[in-house]
């Protein structure tokens, strides 16, 4: 039996039978509801797309009420525990876990393409000494489209695959170089003997030593953070990638749009806000006064609550465990004690429990990044490197989706109509 929704238009008294498929109705079916043949059809007003599905996707599943996150059907907890970032990247792009041969070829191809054209180096050196790393990353990723003009042939499957490999490979290089530029240090070239994440750390921190070898606990922790950030359904930056990609532009330009969206403080900058909050609290003794300020509306509890999750963010649990490995190497961040106590109180306090304010991924990730000695402006760059496979998986899905059209939302026009133009001579007299 076909599920449907019966809608009665009280303006006309007419009833409409609207089909329901996969828990949704098509906006175009609502457009058939109108007061007359020449009248506009009914539209949906949904600022921020809080209840509008823009696509069908098989990449990531989230159940916010139950705190579930799955990539291609695999629980994030299992992937973070037993996989690597490049294996997860393969899963997101190809839809299945790789065989041994497929994985080795995938790692080889990405490792081979970590180098960028020397002109990219000159391009990045042209930024001001105090340029924000995210601005540099956004510009340099967009610039790659000029180095690979064939990337615009998005209907060619082999060509799409090559651009995906290139972008995943080159993101750590561009991210590390933006970091080095801000510090006034020379750029470090990729070391193809190292793993993906170890190579990134080498390009970030190598100085005069002949070979940089990062502590394996740090490599694993950062690899886990990349996995946790790899995709997260139709968030702001992914929506930007899909929206721009719907024009059939090359993937570098589409991902640059995603980076631009992630640049915003409401999306990628939340973990930096958590650190500012913890520093402002100062000590465990000040937490009760801070909690009172939150309840009175004078303070904001950063790193708690999520647009999607109404339960404990599953990524936050994994990051909390990763903190132990990192702090074992770097020493405990003094802010951790405040964070743990704040979390304990918030999870027990009826005010926060009733509002389903649980820790999210940003609550602990900033503490780890700071332990790596990353400045706050680099936090979002790390987020972008991890998110790249997800953006590309969503873009790839978009290019092969026959239902997709160029993004062109409706609007509800609220301005003036039919005004008569007055010439300048009369207006200025």
PDB file of C-alpha atoms in Angstrom, residues 91-282:
ATOM      1  CA  UNK A  91      35.189   3.421   2.268  1.00  0.00           C
ATOM      2  CA  UNK A  92      33.521   6.811   1.884  1.00  0.00           C
ATOM      3  CA  UNK A  93      34.582   7.239  -1.749  1.00  0.00           C
ATOM      4  CA  UNK A  94      34.014   3.683  -3.009  1.00  0.00           C
ATOM      5  CA  UNK A  95      31.194   2.576  -0.735  1.00  0.00           C
ATOM      6  CA  UNK A  96      32.933  -0.540   0.599  1.00  0.00           C
ATOM      7  CA  UNK A  97      36.004  -1.476   2.597  1.00  0.00           C
ATOM      8  CA  UNK A  98      39.060  -2.216   0.437  1.00  0.00           C
ATOM      9  CA  UNK A  99      40.731  -5.558  -0.091  1.00  0.00           C
ATOM     10  CA  UNK A 100      44.437  -5.783   0.741  1.00  0.00           C
ATOM     11  CA  UNK A 101      45.398  -5.141  -2.888  1.00  0.00           C
ATOM     12  CA  UNK A 102      42.920  -2.255  -3.231  1.00  0.00           C
ATOM     13  CA  UNK A 103      44.118  -0.654  -0.006  1.00  0.00           C
ATOM     14  CA  UNK A 104      47.790  -0.892  -0.922  1.00  0.00           C
ATOM     15  CA  UNK A 105      47.117   0.627  -4.349  1.00  0.00           C
ATOM     16  CA  UNK A 106      44.997   3.385  -2.777  1.00  0.00           C
ATOM     17  CA  UNK A 107      47.723   4.279  -0.265  1.00  0.00           C
ATOM     18  CA  UNK A 108      50.362   4.191  -3.005  1.00  0.00           C
ATOM     19  CA  UNK A 109      48.364   6.478  -5.305  1.00  0.00           C
ATOM     20  CA  UNK A 110      47.695   9.034  -2.565  1.00  0.00           C
ATOM     21  CA  UNK A 111      51.304   8.940  -1.355  1.00  0.00           C
ATOM     22  CA  UNK A 112      52.534   9.471  -4.927  1.00  0.00           C
ATOM     23  CA  UNK A 113      50.390  12.606  -5.322  1.00  0.00           C
ATOM     24  CA  UNK A 114      51.250  14.413  -2.072  1.00  0.00           C
ATOM     25  CA  UNK A 115      53.641  16.776  -3.884  1.00  0.00           C
ATOM     26  CA  UNK A 116      52.266  19.949  -5.469  1.00  0.00           C
ATOM     27  CA  UNK A 117      53.515  21.971  -8.417  1.00  0.00           C
ATOM     28  CA  UNK A 118      56.328  24.365  -7.477  1.00  0.00           C
ATOM     29  CA  UNK A 119      54.178  27.271  -8.642  1.00  0.00           C
ATOM     30  CA  UNK A 120      51.772  26.468  -5.789  1.00  0.00           C
ATOM     31  CA  UNK A 121      54.637  27.098  -3.401  1.00  0.00           C
ATOM     32  CA  UNK A 122      55.198  30.533  -4.948  1.00  0.00           C
ATOM     33  CA  UNK A 123      51.473  31.204  -4.813  1.00  0.00           C
ATOM     34  CA  UNK A 124      51.339  30.476  -1.081  1.00  0.00           C
ATOM     35  CA  UNK A 125      54.478  32.475  -0.387  1.00  0.00           C
ATOM     36  CA  UNK A 126      52.655  35.505  -1.799  1.00  0.00           C
ATOM     37  CA  UNK A 127      50.255  35.701   1.150  1.00  0.00           C
ATOM     38  CA  UNK A 128      50.856  38.238   3.921  1.00  0.00           C
ATOM     39  CA  UNK A 129      52.902  36.972   6.844  1.00  0.00           C
ATOM     40  CA  UNK A 130      49.807  37.040   9.077  1.00  0.00           C
ATOM     41  CA  UNK A 131      47.362  35.468   6.599  1.00  0.00           C
ATOM     42  CA  UNK A 132      44.859  33.128   8.228  1.00  0.00           C
ATOM     43  CA  UNK A 133      45.686  29.475   7.387  1.00  0.00           C
ATOM     44  CA  UNK A 134      42.080  28.768   6.388  1.00  0.00           C
ATOM     45  CA  UNK A 135      42.111  31.632   3.904  1.00  0.00           C
ATOM     46  CA  UNK A 136      45.336  30.270   2.447  1.00  0.00           C
ATOM     47  CA  UNK A 137      43.915  26.747   2.263  1.00  0.00           C
ATOM     48  CA  UNK A 138      40.691  27.891   0.602  1.00  0.00           C
ATOM     49  CA  UNK A 139      42.573  29.910  -2.014  1.00  0.00           C
ATOM     50  CA  UNK A 140      45.185  27.258  -2.754  1.00  0.00           C
ATOM     51  CA  UNK A 141      42.611  24.462  -3.139  1.00  0.00           C
ATOM     52  CA  UNK A 142      40.642  26.649  -5.538  1.00  0.00           C
ATOM     53  CA  UNK A 143      43.870  27.433  -7.386  1.00  0.00           C
ATOM     54  CA  UNK A 144      44.478  23.721  -8.018  1.00  0.00           C
ATOM     55  CA  UNK A 145      41.672  23.836 -10.586  1.00  0.00           C
ATOM     56  CA  UNK A 146      43.952  25.974 -12.759  1.00  0.00           C
ATOM     57  CA  UNK A 147      46.752  23.405 -12.495  1.00  0.00           C
ATOM     58  CA  UNK A 148      44.424  20.575 -13.523  1.00  0.00           C
ATOM     59  CA  UNK A 149      42.011  22.055 -16.083  1.00  0.00           C
ATOM     60  CA  UNK A 150      40.903  18.542 -17.065  1.00  0.00           C
ATOM     61  CA  UNK A 151      39.216  18.358 -13.645  1.00  0.00           C
ATOM     62  CA  UNK A 152      36.215  20.053 -15.245  1.00  0.00           C
ATOM     63  CA  UNK A 153      35.426  16.856 -17.196  1.00  0.00           C
ATOM     64  CA  UNK A 154      33.354  15.528 -14.311  1.00  0.00           C
ATOM     65  CA  UNK A 155      31.409  13.005 -16.418  1.00  0.00           C
ATOM     66  CA  UNK A 156      34.599  10.993 -16.971  1.00  0.00           C
ATOM     67  CA  UNK A 157      34.772   8.402 -14.142  1.00  0.00           C
ATOM     68  CA  UNK A 158      38.547   7.858 -14.420  1.00  0.00           C
ATOM     69  CA  UNK A 159      39.139  11.596 -14.396  1.00  0.00           C
ATOM     70  CA  UNK A 160      36.933  12.025 -11.321  1.00  0.00           C
ATOM     71  CA  UNK A 161      38.906   9.344  -9.519  1.00  0.00           C
ATOM     72  CA  UNK A 162      42.212  11.030 -10.347  1.00  0.00           C
ATOM     73  CA  UNK A 163      41.060  14.388  -8.980  1.00  0.00           C
ATOM     74  CA  UNK A 164      39.776  12.716  -5.794  1.00  0.00           C
ATOM     75  CA  UNK A 165      43.158  11.060  -5.221  1.00  0.00           C
ATOM     76  CA  UNK A 166      44.972  14.310  -5.889  1.00  0.00           C
ATOM     77  CA  UNK A 167      42.862  16.324  -3.493  1.00  0.00           C
ATOM     78  CA  UNK A 168      43.055  13.869  -0.590  1.00  0.00           C
ATOM     79  CA  UNK A 169      46.818  13.636  -1.174  1.00  0.00           C
ATOM     80  CA  UNK A 170      47.540  17.347  -1.413  1.00  0.00           C
ATOM     81  CA  UNK A 171      45.351  18.671   1.405  1.00  0.00           C
ATOM     82  CA  UNK A 172      47.903  17.868   4.156  1.00  0.00           C
ATOM     83  CA  UNK A 173      50.657  19.507   2.098  1.00  0.00           C
ATOM     84  CA  UNK A 174      48.654  22.691   1.615  1.00  0.00           C
ATOM     85  CA  UNK A 175      47.504  22.683   5.245  1.00  0.00           C
ATOM     86  CA  UNK A 176      51.030  22.190   6.572  1.00  0.00           C
ATOM     87  CA  UNK A 177      52.429  24.893   4.322  1.00  0.00           C
ATOM     88  CA  UNK A 178      49.820  27.385   5.502  1.00  0.00           C
ATOM     89  CA  UNK A 179      50.940  26.577   9.063  1.00  0.00           C
ATOM     90  CA  UNK A 180      54.635  27.033   8.232  1.00  0.00           C
ATOM     91  CA  UNK A 181      53.966  30.282   6.371  1.00  0.00           C
ATOM     92  CA  UNK A 182      52.256  31.765   9.425  1.00  0.00           C
ATOM     93  CA  UNK A 183      55.324  30.889  11.498  1.00  0.00           C
ATOM     94  CA  UNK A 184      57.822  32.255   9.002  1.00  0.00           C
ATOM     95  CA  UNK A 185      59.414  28.833   8.563  1.00  0.00           C
ATOM     96  CA  UNK A 186      60.493  27.209   5.288  1.00  0.00           C
ATOM     97  CA  UNK A 187      58.085  24.790   3.677  1.00  0.00           C
ATOM     98  CA  UNK A 188      58.795  21.089   4.220  1.00  0.00           C
ATOM     99  CA  UNK A 189      58.233  18.727   1.294  1.00  0.00           C
ATOM    100  CA  UNK A 190      56.331  15.452   1.721  1.00  0.00           C
ATOM    101  CA  UNK A 191      58.215  12.363   2.883  1.00  0.00           C
ATOM    102  CA  UNK A 192      56.806   9.415   0.956  1.00  0.00           C
ATOM    103  CA  UNK A 193      58.355   6.921   3.382  1.00  0.00           C
ATOM    104  CA  UNK A 194      55.889   8.020   6.052  1.00  0.00           C
ATOM    105  CA  UNK A 195      52.207   7.258   6.519  1.00  0.00           C
ATOM    106  CA  UNK A 196      49.604   9.847   5.571  1.00  0.00           C
ATOM    107  CA  UNK A 197      49.259  11.324   9.059  1.00  0.00           C
ATOM    108  CA  UNK A 198      52.929  10.913  10.050  1.00  0.00           C
ATOM    109  CA  UNK A 199      53.901  12.727   6.846  1.00  0.00           C
ATOM    110  CA  UNK A 200      51.550  15.574   7.753  1.00  0.00           C
ATOM    111  CA  UNK A 201      53.183  15.927  11.167  1.00  0.00           C
ATOM    112  CA  UNK A 202      56.595  15.909   9.501  1.00  0.00           C
ATOM    113  CA  UNK A 203      55.613  18.739   7.153  1.00  0.00           C
ATOM    114  CA  UNK A 204      54.302  20.659  10.159  1.00  0.00           C
ATOM    115  CA  UNK A 205      57.112  20.283  12.650  1.00  0.00           C
ATOM    116  CA  UNK A 206      60.319  19.142  10.938  1.00  0.00           C
ATOM    117  CA  UNK A 207      63.254  21.488  11.508  1.00  0.00           C
ATOM    118  CA  UNK A 208      66.945  20.635  11.055  1.00  0.00           C
ATOM    119  CA  UNK A 209      66.737  16.879  11.610  1.00  0.00           C
ATOM    120  CA  UNK A 210      67.292  14.674   8.561  1.00  0.00           C
ATOM    121  CA  UNK A 211      64.053  12.786   9.215  1.00  0.00           C
ATOM    122  CA  UNK A 212      61.164  13.687  11.481  1.00  0.00           C
ATOM    123  CA  UNK A 213      59.670  10.783  13.390  1.00  0.00           C
ATOM    124  CA  UNK A 214      56.518  11.558  15.333  1.00  0.00           C
ATOM    125  CA  UNK A 215      55.465   9.554  18.366  1.00  0.00           C
ATOM    126  CA  UNK A 216      53.141   6.783  17.177  1.00  0.00           C
ATOM    127  CA  UNK A 217      50.616   7.644  19.885  1.00  0.00           C
ATOM    128  CA  UNK A 218      50.309  11.148  18.451  1.00  0.00           C
ATOM    129  CA  UNK A 219      50.069   9.815  14.904  1.00  0.00           C
ATOM    130  CA  UNK A 220      47.267   7.457  15.912  1.00  0.00           C
ATOM    131  CA  UNK A 221      45.401  10.141  17.863  1.00  0.00           C
ATOM    132  CA  UNK A 222      45.458  12.589  14.940  1.00  0.00           C
ATOM    133  CA  UNK A 223      44.494   9.805  12.532  1.00  0.00           C
ATOM    134  CA  UNK A 224      41.507   9.069  14.781  1.00  0.00           C
ATOM    135  CA  UNK A 225      40.496  12.745  14.781  1.00  0.00           C
ATOM    136  CA  UNK A 226      40.631  12.738  10.971  1.00  0.00           C
ATOM    137  CA  UNK A 227      38.341   9.676  10.951  1.00  0.00           C
ATOM    138  CA  UNK A 228      35.847  11.355  13.282  1.00  0.00           C
ATOM    139  CA  UNK A 229      35.699  14.426  11.061  1.00  0.00           C
ATOM    140  CA  UNK A 230      35.598  12.539   7.740  1.00  0.00           C
ATOM    141  CA  UNK A 231      31.895  13.139   7.074  1.00  0.00           C
ATOM    142  CA  UNK A 232      28.796  14.269   8.906  1.00  0.00           C
ATOM    143  CA  UNK A 233      25.824  14.154   6.569  1.00  0.00           C
ATOM    144  CA  UNK A 234      24.388  17.384   5.068  1.00  0.00           C
ATOM    145  CA  UNK A 235      26.074  19.961   7.296  1.00  0.00           C
ATOM    146  CA  UNK A 236      26.778  23.545   6.207  1.00  0.00           C
ATOM    147  CA  UNK A 237      30.056  22.857   4.376  1.00  0.00           C
ATOM    148  CA  UNK A 238      28.820  19.653   2.734  1.00  0.00           C
ATOM    149  CA  UNK A 239      25.710  21.475   1.590  1.00  0.00           C
ATOM    150  CA  UNK A 240      28.010  24.165   0.143  1.00  0.00           C
ATOM    151  CA  UNK A 241      30.035  21.529  -1.754  1.00  0.00           C
ATOM    152  CA  UNK A 242      26.861  19.986  -3.144  1.00  0.00           C
ATOM    153  CA  UNK A 243      25.270  23.337  -3.964  1.00  0.00           C
ATOM    154  CA  UNK A 244      28.307  24.662  -5.831  1.00  0.00           C
ATOM    155  CA  UNK A 245      28.982  21.232  -7.335  1.00  0.00           C
ATOM    156  CA  UNK A 246      25.454  21.162  -8.759  1.00  0.00           C
ATOM    157  CA  UNK A 247      26.623  23.721 -11.324  1.00  0.00           C
ATOM    158  CA  UNK A 248      28.938  20.926 -12.618  1.00  0.00           C
ATOM    159  CA  UNK A 249      32.049  22.871 -11.697  1.00  0.00           C
ATOM    160  CA  UNK A 250      35.328  21.021 -11.041  1.00  0.00           C
ATOM    161  CA  UNK A 251      35.738  19.364  -7.607  1.00  0.00           C
ATOM    162  CA  UNK A 252      38.528  21.728  -6.480  1.00  0.00           C
ATOM    163  CA  UNK A 253      36.213  24.715  -6.775  1.00  0.00           C
ATOM    164  CA  UNK A 254      33.382  22.839  -5.045  1.00  0.00           C
ATOM    165  CA  UNK A 255      35.625  21.802  -2.131  1.00  0.00           C
ATOM    166  CA  UNK A 256      37.002  25.349  -1.883  1.00  0.00           C
ATOM    167  CA  UNK A 257      33.388  26.420  -1.284  1.00  0.00           C
ATOM    168  CA  UNK A 258      33.149  23.816   1.476  1.00  0.00           C
ATOM    169  CA  UNK A 259      36.316  25.189   3.077  1.00  0.00           C
ATOM    170  CA  UNK A 260      34.805  28.660   2.932  1.00  0.00           C
ATOM    171  CA  UNK A 261      31.717  27.421   4.788  1.00  0.00           C
ATOM    172  CA  UNK A 262      33.852  25.614   7.359  1.00  0.00           C
ATOM    173  CA  UNK A 263      35.810  28.840   7.917  1.00  0.00           C
ATOM    174  CA  UNK A 264      32.791  30.357   9.691  1.00  0.00           C
ATOM    175  CA  UNK A 265      32.765  30.339  13.510  1.00  0.00           C
ATOM    176  CA  UNK A 266      29.354  28.653  13.689  1.00  0.00           C
ATOM    177  CA  UNK A 267      30.698  25.622  11.822  1.00  0.00           C
ATOM    178  CA  UNK A 268      34.428  24.986  12.196  1.00  0.00           C
ATOM    179  CA  UNK A 269      35.376  27.337  14.992  1.00  0.00           C
ATOM    180  CA  UNK A 270      33.456  25.820  17.903  1.00  0.00           C
ATOM    181  CA  UNK A 271      36.433  24.032  19.508  1.00  0.00           C
ATOM    182  CA  UNK A 272      38.308  27.323  19.726  1.00  0.00           C
ATOM    183  CA  UNK A 273      35.304  28.783  21.566  1.00  0.00           C
ATOM    184  CA  UNK A 274      35.485  25.878  24.041  1.00  0.00           C
ATOM    185  CA  UNK A 275      39.100  26.715  24.888  1.00  0.00           C
ATOM    186  CA  UNK A 276      38.201  30.375  25.427  1.00  0.00           C
ATOM    187  CA  UNK A 277      35.404  29.308  27.755  1.00  0.00           C
ATOM    188  CA  UNK A 278      37.639  26.972  29.777  1.00  0.00           C
ATOM    189  CA  UNK A 279      40.290  29.674  30.143  1.00  0.00           C
ATOM    190  CA  UNK A 280      37.682  32.172  31.277  1.00  0.00           C
ATOM    191  CA  UNK A 281      36.448  29.732  33.952  1.00  0.00           C
ATOM    192  CA  UNK A 282      40.050  29.441  35.138  1.00  0.00           C
TER     193      UNK A 282
END
